CSV table of C-alpha atoms in Angstrom, one decimal:
chain,number,residue,atom,x,y,z
A,1099,MET,CA,0.0,0.0,0.0
A,1100,GLU,CA,2.6,2.4,1.0
A,1101,HIS,CA,4.5,4.0,-1.8
A,1102,ARG,CA,7.6,5.8,-1.3
A,1103,ALA,CA,7.9,9.2,-2.9
A,1104,LYS,CA,10.5,7.5,-4.9
A,1105,ASN,CA,8.1,6.4,-7.7
A,1106,LYS,CA,8.6,8.7,-10.6
A,1107,ASN,CA,7.4,8.9,-14.2
A,1108,ASP,CA,5.2,5.8,-14.7
A,1109,GLU,CA,3.1,5.8,-11.6
A,1110,VAL,CA,2.5,9.5,-11.1
A,1111,GLU,CA,-0.4,10.8,-13.0
A,1112,ASN,CA,-1.0,14.2,-14.5
A,1113,GLN,CA,-3.0,15.9,-11.7
A,1114,PHE,CA,-5.0,18.0,-14.1
A,1115,ASP,CA,-6.2,14.9,-16.0
A,1116,ARG,CA,-8.3,14.0,-13.0
A,1117,LEU,CA,-10.3,17.2,-13.3
A,1118,PRO,CA,-13.1,18.3,-15.6
A,1119,ASP,CA,-12.5,21.3,-17.8
A,1120,ASP,CA,-14.6,23.7,-15.8
A,1121,VAL,CA,-12.6,23.1,-12.7
A,1122,VAL,CA,-9.3,23.6,-14.5
A,1123,VAL,CA,-10.6,26.8,-16.1
A,1124,ASN,CA,-11.5,27.9,-12.6
A,1125,PHE,CA,-7.8,27.7,-11.7
A,1126,PHE,CA,-6.9,29.9,-14.7
A,1127,ASP,CA,-9.6,32.4,-13.7
A,1128,LYS,CA,-7.8,32.7,-10.4
A,1129,VAL,CA,-4.4,33.1,-12.2
A,1130,SER,CA,-6.1,35.8,-14.2
A,1131,ASP,CA,-3.0,37.8,-15.0
A,1132,ILE,CA,-2.6,37.8,-18.7
A,1133,LYS,CA,1.2,37.4,-18.6
A,1134,TRP,CA,1.0,34.2,-16.6
A,1135,LEU,CA,-1.9,32.9,-18.7
A,1136,CYS,CA,0.2,33.4,-21.9
A,1137,ARG,CA,3.1,31.6,-20.3
A,1138,CYS,CA,0.8,28.8,-19.3
A,1139,LEU,CA,-0.2,28.3,-23.0
A,1140,VAL,CA,3.2,26.6,-23.5
A,1141,VAL,CA,2.6,24.0,-20.8
A,1142,SER,CA,0.4,21.7,-22.7
A,1143,LYS,CA,-2.2,21.5,-25.4
A,1144,ARG,CA,-5.0,21.1,-22.9
A,1145,PHE,CA,-3.8,24.2,-21.1
A,1146,SER,CA,-3.8,26.2,-24.3
A,1147,SER,CA,-7.3,25.0,-25.2
A,1148,LEU,CA,-8.7,25.8,-21.8
A,1149,ILE,CA,-7.0,29.2,-21.1
A,1150,PRO,CA,-9.1,31.0,-23.7
A,1151,LEU,CA,-12.2,30.1,-21.7
A,1152,VAL,CA,-11.3,32.2,-18.7
A,1153,GLN,CA,-13.8,34.7,-17.5
A,1154,ALA,CA,-11.6,37.0,-15.6
A,1155,VAL,CA,-8.5,38.6,-17.1
A,1156,SER,CA,-6.2,41.0,-15.4
A,1157,VAL,CA,-3.7,43.1,-17.3
A,1158,LYS,CA,-0.9,44.6,-15.3
A,1159,THR,CA,1.4,47.1,-16.8
A,1160,SER,CA,4.1,48.9,-15.2
A,1161,ALA,CA,5.4,52.3,-16.1
A,1162,GLU,CA,8.7,51.0,-17.5
A,1163,GLU,CA,6.8,49.1,-20.1
A,1164,TRP,CA,5.3,52.2,-21.5
A,1165,ALA,CA,7.0,54.5,-23.9
A,1166,PRO,CA,8.7,57.1,-21.8
A,1167,PHE,CA,7.3,60.5,-22.3
A,1168,PRO,CA,8.9,63.8,-21.5
A,1169,VAL,CA,8.7,65.0,-18.0
A,1170,PRO,CA,7.3,68.5,-18.2
A,1171,ASN,CA,8.7,71.7,-17.1
A,1172,PRO,CA,8.1,71.9,-13.3
A,1173,ASP,CA,6.7,75.4,-13.8
A,1174,LEU,CA,4.0,74.0,-15.9
A,1175,VAL,CA,0.8,73.0,-14.2
A,1176,ILE,CA,-1.1,70.4,-16.0
A,1177,LYS,CA,-4.9,70.3,-15.8
A,1178,PRO,CA,-5.7,66.7,-16.5
A,1179,LEU,CA,-9.3,66.9,-17.7
A,1180,PRO,CA,-8.8,69.7,-20.2
A,1181,TYR,CA,-5.6,68.0,-21.3
A,1182,LEU,CA,-7.5,64.7,-21.7
A,1183,LEU,CA,-10.1,66.4,-23.9
A,1184,THR,CA,-7.5,67.6,-26.3
A,1185,LEU,CA,-6.2,64.1,-26.9
A,1186,ALA,CA,-7.3,62.3,-30.0
A,1187,LEU,CA,-7.9,58.6,-29.4
A,1188,LEU,CA,-5.2,57.1,-31.5
A,1189,PRO,CA,-5.5,53.7,-33.0
A,1190,PRO,CA,-4.8,51.4,-30.0
A,1191,SER,CA,-2.1,49.3,-31.6
A,1192,LEU,CA,0.1,52.4,-31.7
A,1193,PHE,CA,-0.2,53.0,-28.1
A,1194,LEU,CA,-1.2,49.9,-26.3
A,1195,ASN,CA,0.8,47.3,-24.7
A,1196,VAL,CA,-2.2,45.1,-24.2
A,1197,PRO,CA,-1.5,41.8,-25.8
A,1198,PRO,CA,-3.8,40.8,-28.6
A,1199,LEU,CA,-4.6,37.6,-26.8
A,1200,VAL,CA,-7.0,39.6,-24.6
A,1201,PHE,CA,-9.3,39.7,-27.6
A,1202,HIS,CA,-9.3,36.0,-27.9
A,1203,PHE,CA,-11.0,35.5,-24.6
A,1204,LYS,CA,-14.5,35.0,-25.9
A,1205,HIS,CA,-15.8,34.0,-22.5
A,1206,MET,CA,-14.3,36.9,-20.7
A,1207,GLN,CA,-16.7,38.5,-18.3
A,1208,SER,CA,-14.4,40.8,-16.5
A,1209,LEU,CA,-11.2,42.6,-17.3
A,1210,ASN,CA,-9.1,44.3,-14.7
A,1211,LEU,CA,-6.6,46.6,-15.9
A,1212,ASP,CA,-4.0,47.6,-13.4
A,1213,LEU,CA,-1.8,50.5,-14.4
A,1214,VAL,CA,1.0,50.2,-11.9
A,1215,SER,CA,2.8,53.2,-10.7
A,1216,ASP,CA,6.6,53.2,-10.6
A,1217,PHE,CA,6.9,55.7,-7.9
A,1218,ASN,CA,5.0,53.9,-5.2
A,1219,ALA,CA,7.2,51.5,-3.2
A,1220,ASP,CA,4.3,49.2,-2.5
A,1221,ASN,CA,3.4,48.9,-6.1
A,1222,ASP,CA,0.0,50.3,-5.8
A,1223,SER,CA,-1.9,50.8,-8.9
A,1224,VAL,CA,-2.6,54.3,-9.9
A,1225,PHE,CA,-5.7,53.3,-11.9
A,1226,LYS,CA,-7.6,50.2,-12.0
A,1227,LEU,CA,-10.0,49.8,-14.9
A,1228,GLY,CA,-12.6,47.2,-14.4
A,1229,ALA,CA,-14.9,46.1,-17.2
A,1230,LYS,CA,-17.7,43.6,-16.9
A,1231,PHE,CA,-19.3,41.9,-19.9
A,1232,THR,CA,-22.4,40.2,-20.8
A,1233,SER,CA,-22.7,39.9,-24.5
A,1234,ASN,CA,-21.5,43.4,-24.9
A,1235,LEU,CA,-19.4,45.6,-22.8
A,1236,ASP,CA,-21.7,46.1,-19.9
A,1237,SER,CA,-20.0,48.4,-17.5
A,1238,LEU,CA,-16.8,50.1,-17.0
A,1239,THR,CA,-15.4,51.2,-13.7
A,1240,PHE,CA,-12.4,53.4,-13.1
A,1241,LEU,CA,-10.8,53.2,-9.7
A,1242,TYR,CA,-7.9,55.3,-8.8
A,1243,ALA,CA,-5.7,55.8,-5.9
A,1244,ALA,CA,-6.7,58.5,-3.5
A,1245,PHE,CA,-3.5,60.4,-3.7
A,1246,LEU,CA,-4.1,61.1,-7.3
A,1247,SER,CA,-7.3,63.0,-6.8
A,1248,GLU,CA,-5.6,65.0,-4.1
A,1249,LYS,CA,-2.7,65.8,-6.4
A,1250,THR,CA,-5.0,66.5,-9.3
A,1251,MET,CA,-7.0,69.0,-7.3
A,1252,GLU,CA,-3.9,70.6,-6.0
A,1253,SER,CA,-2.5,71.1,-9.4
A,1254,GLU,CA,-5.7,72.5,-10.6
A,1255,GLN,CA,-5.6,75.0,-7.9
A,1256,GLU,CA,-2.1,75.9,-9.1
A,1257,GLU,CA,-0.7,75.3,-5.8
A,1258,ASN,CA,3.0,76.1,-5.7
A,1259,GLU,CA,4.1,74.8,-2.4
A,1260,THR,CA,5.8,71.5,-1.8
A,1261,GLU,CA,3.8,69.4,0.6
A,1262,ASN,CA,4.3,66.1,2.3
A,1263,GLU,CA,7.8,65.6,1.0
A,1264,ILE,CA,6.5,65.5,-2.5
A,1265,THR,CA,8.2,68.1,-4.7
A,1266,GLN,CA,6.2,70.0,-7.2
A,1267,TYR,CA,8.3,68.3,-9.8
A,1268,GLU,CA,7.2,64.9,-8.6
A,1269,GLN,CA,3.7,66.0,-8.3
A,1270,ILE,CA,3.5,67.1,-11.9
A,1271,TYR,CA,5.2,64.0,-13.0
A,1272,ARG,CA,2.5,61.9,-11.2
A,1273,VAL,CA,-0.3,63.9,-12.7
A,1274,ASN,CA,1.2,63.6,-16.1
A,1275,LEU,CA,1.7,59.8,-15.7
A,1276,ALA,CA,-1.8,59.4,-14.4
A,1277,THR,CA,-3.3,61.4,-17.3
A,1278,GLN,CA,-1.4,59.3,-19.7
A,1279,TRP,CA,-2.7,56.2,-18.1
A,1280,LEU,CA,-6.2,57.5,-18.1
A,1281,LYS,CA,-5.9,58.0,-21.8
A,1282,GLU,CA,-4.6,54.5,-22.3
A,1283,ALA,CA,-7.5,53.2,-20.2
A,1284,PHE,CA,-9.9,55.0,-22.5
A,1285,VAL,CA,-8.2,53.5,-25.5
A,1286,VAL,CA,-8.4,50.0,-24.0
A,1287,ALA,CA,-12.1,50.5,-23.3
A,1288,GLY,CA,-12.7,51.8,-26.8
A,1289,ASN,CA,-10.8,48.9,-28.2
A,1290,LEU,CA,-12.8,46.4,-26.2
A,1291,VAL,CA,-16.1,47.9,-27.3
A,1292,SER,CA,-15.1,47.6,-30.9
A,1293,CYS,CA,-13.4,44.2,-30.7
A,1294,TYR,CA,-15.6,42.3,-28.3
A,1295,PRO,CA,-17.3,40.2,-29.2
A,1296,GLN,CA,-18.2,40.9,-32.8
A,1297,GLU,CA,-14.8,40.4,-34.2
A,1298,PRO,CA,-14.5,36.8,-35.4
A,1299,ASP,CA,-11.9,35.0,-33.4
A,1300,ALA,CA,-9.1,33.8,-35.6
A,1301,ARG,CA,-8.3,31.0,-33.2
A,1302,GLU,CA,-11.8,29.8,-32.6
A,1303,HIS,CA,-11.6,27.0,-35.0
A,1304,HIS,CA,-8.8,25.5,-33.0
A,1305,HIS,CA,-11.1,25.3,-30.0
A,1306,HIS,CA,-13.9,23.3,-31.6
A,1307,ARG,CA,-15.1,21.8,-28.4
A,1308,PHE,CA,-16.5,25.0,-27.2
A,1309,LYS,CA,-19.7,26.6,-28.3
B,13,MET,CA,-32.4,31.6,19.2
B,14,ALA,CA,-31.1,28.4,20.6
B,15,SER,CA,-34.0,26.3,19.3
B,16,SER,CA,-32.7,26.2,15.7
B,17,ILE,CA,-29.5,24.6,16.8
B,18,GLU,CA,-31.3,22.0,18.8
B,19,ASN,CA,-33.5,21.2,15.9
B,20,ASN,CA,-30.6,20.7,13.7
B,21,ASN,CA,-29.0,18.2,15.8
B,22,GLU,CA,-29.8,15.2,13.7
B,23,LYS,CA,-26.9,13.3,12.1
B,24,LEU,CA,-26.3,11.6,8.9
B,25,THR,CA,-23.8,9.0,7.8
B,26,LEU,CA,-21.5,9.4,4.9
B,27,LYS,CA,-19.5,6.6,3.4
B,28,SER,CA,-16.2,7.1,1.6
B,29,SER,CA,-15.1,5.2,-1.5
B,30,ASP,CA,-13.0,2.9,0.6
B,31,GLY,CA,-15.9,2.0,2.9
B,32,GLU,CA,-15.3,4.1,5.9
B,33,GLU,CA,-18.3,5.7,7.5
B,34,PHE,CA,-18.5,9.2,9.0
B,35,LEU,CA,-21.2,10.4,11.3
B,36,VAL,CA,-21.9,14.0,10.5
B,37,GLU,CA,-24.1,16.6,12.2
B,38,LYS,CA,-26.6,18.0,9.9
B,39,HIS,CA,-25.6,21.6,10.2
B,40,VAL,CA,-22.0,20.6,9.2
B,41,ALA,CA,-23.3,18.6,6.2
B,42,LEU,CA,-25.2,21.7,5.1
B,43,GLN,CA,-21.9,23.3,4.1
B,44,SER,CA,-22.1,21.0,1.1
B,45,THR,CA,-24.7,22.1,-1.5
B,46,LEU,CA,-24.9,18.6,-2.7
B,47,LEU,CA,-25.9,17.2,0.7
B,48,GLN,CA,-28.1,20.2,1.3
B,49,ASN,CA,-30.1,19.4,-1.9
B,50,MET,CA,-30.3,15.8,-0.9
B,51,LEU,CA,-31.6,16.7,2.5
B,52,ASP,CA,-34.1,19.2,1.0
B,53,SER,CA,-35.4,16.7,-1.4
B,54,ASP,CA,-35.6,14.1,1.2
B,55,CYS,CA,-33.2,11.8,-0.5
B,56,SER,CA,-31.5,11.4,2.8
B,57,SER,CA,-34.0,8.8,4.0
B,58,ALA,CA,-31.4,6.2,3.2
B,59,ASP,CA,-29.3,5.5,6.3
B,60,VAL,CA,-26.0,5.9,4.6
B,61,ILE,CA,-25.0,8.4,1.8
B,62,PRO,CA,-22.3,6.8,-0.3
B,63,LEU,CA,-19.7,9.2,-1.8
B,64,PRO,CA,-18.0,6.8,-4.2
B,65,LYS,CA,-15.5,9.3,-5.5
B,66,ILE,CA,-14.0,10.4,-2.2
B,67,ASP,CA,-11.6,8.4,-0.1
B,68,ALA,CA,-11.6,8.4,3.7
B,69,ARG,CA,-8.5,10.5,4.1
B,70,THR,CA,-9.9,13.3,1.8
B,71,LEU,CA,-13.4,13.0,3.3
B,72,ALA,CA,-12.0,13.5,6.8
B,73,LEU,CA,-10.3,16.7,5.6
B,74,VAL,CA,-13.4,17.9,3.9
B,75,LEU,CA,-15.5,17.3,7.0
B,76,GLY,CA,-12.9,19.0,9.2
B,77,TYR,CA,-13.3,22.1,7.0
B,78,CYS,CA,-17.1,21.9,7.0
B,79,LYS,CA,-17.2,21.6,10.8
B,80,LYS,CA,-15.0,24.6,11.3
B,81,HIS,CA,-17.0,26.7,9.0
B,82,ALA,CA,-20.4,25.5,10.2
B,83,ASP,CA,-19.5,26.1,13.9
B,84,ALA,CA,-17.7,29.4,13.2
B,85,SER,CA,-20.2,31.0,10.9
B,86,SER,CA,-21.2,33.4,13.6
B,87,SER,CA,-17.7,34.0,14.9
B,88,LYS,CA,-14.9,36.0,13.6
B,89,GLN,CA,-14.0,36.0,9.9
B,90,GLY,CA,-10.4,36.5,10.6
B,91,GLU,CA,-10.2,33.3,12.6
B,92,LEU,CA,-11.7,31.4,9.6
B,93,ASN,CA,-9.2,33.0,7.2
B,94,SER,CA,-6.3,31.9,9.3
B,95,PHE,CA,-7.8,28.4,9.6
B,96,ASP,CA,-8.2,28.3,5.8
B,97,SER,CA,-4.6,29.2,5.1
B,98,GLU,CA,-3.3,26.7,7.7
B,99,PHE,CA,-5.6,24.1,6.4
B,100,LEU,CA,-3.9,23.8,3.0
B,101,LYS,CA,-0.4,24.6,4.2
B,102,ASP,CA,2.2,21.9,3.4
B,103,MET,CA,-0.4,19.8,1.7
B,104,ASP,CA,1.0,17.7,-1.2
B,105,MET,CA,-0.4,18.2,-4.7
B,106,GLY,CA,-2.0,14.8,-4.8
B,107,ALA,CA,-4.0,15.5,-1.6
B,108,LEU,CA,-4.8,19.0,-2.8
B,109,PHE,CA,-6.2,17.8,-6.1
B,110,ASN,CA,-8.2,15.1,-4.2
B,111,LEU,CA,-9.6,17.9,-2.1
B,112,VAL,CA,-10.5,19.9,-5.3
B,113,LEU,CA,-12.3,16.9,-6.7
B,114,ALA,CA,-14.2,16.3,-3.5
B,115,ALA,CA,-15.1,20.0,-3.0
B,116,ASN,CA,-16.3,20.1,-6.6
B,117,PHE,CA,-18.4,17.0,-6.3
B,118,MET,CA,-19.9,17.9,-2.9
B,119,GLU,CA,-20.3,21.5,-4.0
B,120,ILE,CA,-18.5,23.2,-1.2
B,121,LYS,CA,-17.7,26.5,-2.8
B,122,GLY,CA,-15.5,28.0,-0.1
B,123,LEU,CA,-13.3,25.0,0.0
B,124,LEU,CA,-13.1,24.8,-3.8
B,125,ASP,CA,-12.1,28.5,-3.9
B,126,ILE,CA,-9.2,28.3,-1.4
B,127,ALA,CA,-7.9,25.1,-3.0
B,128,ALA,CA,-8.1,26.5,-6.5
B,129,GLN,CA,-6.5,29.7,-5.3
B,130,LYS,CA,-3.6,27.7,-3.9
B,131,ILE,CA,-3.2,25.8,-7.2
B,132,ALA,CA,-3.4,29.1,-9.1
B,133,ASP,CA,-0.7,30.7,-6.9
B,134,THR,CA,1.5,27.7,-7.5
B,135,ILE,CA,1.1,27.9,-11.3
B,136,LYS,CA,1.6,31.7,-11.2
B,137,ASP,CA,5.0,31.7,-9.7
B,138,LYS,CA,6.7,29.1,-11.8
B,139,PRO,CA,8.3,28.7,-15.2
B,140,HIS,CA,6.2,26.4,-17.4
B,141,GLN,CA,8.9,23.7,-17.2
B,142,GLU,CA,8.4,23.6,-13.5
B,143,VAL,CA,4.7,23.7,-13.7
B,144,ARG,CA,4.9,20.5,-15.8
B,145,GLU,CA,7.1,18.9,-13.2
B,146,ILE,CA,5.0,19.9,-10.2
B,147,PHE,CA,1.7,18.7,-11.7
B,148,HIS,CA,3.2,15.9,-13.8
B,149,VAL,CA,1.8,17.4,-17.0
B,150,GLU,CA,3.1,15.7,-20.0
B,151,ASN,CA,4.4,18.1,-22.7
B,152,ASP,CA,2.4,17.1,-25.7
B,153,TYR,CA,3.8,19.7,-28.0
B,154,THR,CA,6.4,18.8,-30.6
B,155,PRO,CA,9.4,21.0,-30.2
B,156,GLU,CA,8.3,23.0,-33.3
B,157,GLU,CA,4.8,23.5,-31.9
B,158,GLU,CA,6.1,24.6,-28.6
B,159,ALA,CA,8.5,27.1,-30.2
B,160,ALA,CA,5.6,28.4,-32.3
B,161,VAL,CA,3.3,29.0,-29.2
B,162,ARG,CA,6.2,30.6,-27.4
B,163,GLU,CA,7.0,32.8,-30.3
B,164,GLU,CA,3.4,33.9,-30.6
B,165,ASN,CA,3.5,35.0,-26.9
B,166,ARG,CA,7.0,36.2,-27.0
B,167,TRP,CA,6.2,39.4,-25.0
B,168,ALA,CA,5.2,37.3,-22.0
B,169,PHE,CA,8.5,35.5,-21.9
B,170,GLU,CA,10.7,38.5,-21.9
B,171,GLY,CA,13.3,38.1,-19.1
B,172,PHE,CA,12.0,34.6,-18.5
B,173,PRO,CA,13.6,31.2,-19.0
């Protein structure tokens, strides 16, 4: 009866083979992070056939992954909302670092977009974009860190003083970053609305066992 | 207040795949949606409920979880959380997957959630080669296919083995 842990290849079975598809997909839903999901595609064919069935996807970006943009002159005060309105929504592919795989998730019901700050030691997200789907994009939620609204208001009041050890330079940098991210978030949202779910899925024929 | 507890004091007997019988209080069994539905629809008139897919070792673990959660439902959530994380700690993958199967079959959502989370966390931290080893997943790609999938998702492998 008692097997030593010694037994290797022949006797040890693939743990996932014991589980039905929906239970395995549940694991991937909890993995959620798109980068890890993409890495998992390489594990096995079953993994790669089940991963596109996930319902919850998270995209985490970090500031380093984004094209650097010029840090503005510290004397300049940026007003985020007016600035945002002047931005044309560029074709997403030019701007976005969101992998195309996102648009293959035909069963996706929620997308969390974390736009991670590079200036916060604890890796807090500056913005979180949450989208929930039914057959269409259903709702869209922007969440953002509290410090941002404070800084935004301060900058709109054209406050000149340095406060709480944050220099005005940093403050403007943050607002600028945040504004950039908000724009990206809008582009992601626009992209999702146009791509999901009308766009035929180029991979779908590989996954014939799903409806 | 106290009367509902007293009324729920009946017990039922569960039988594992390897023939061991477990006497379970009804309010503990109610943690399982499967058992709850059986009790609701009066299928429980049978003396013993067989669970042919669950061995005794796993069933004992499952019932331990159910008892803790049934008894503690009115007590502190923090205590339950630390119980949950201790519960799965150091559990080998075979036992963990047994638990997932049992929780899925018996429809115990909380248990399924924490076990699935643990497996997800394990997947998430490892290179794919290691994921294969840990879970004994056979690589059924040809080297060419694997290279193609990897190339397609090249961005995700940057700075990764």
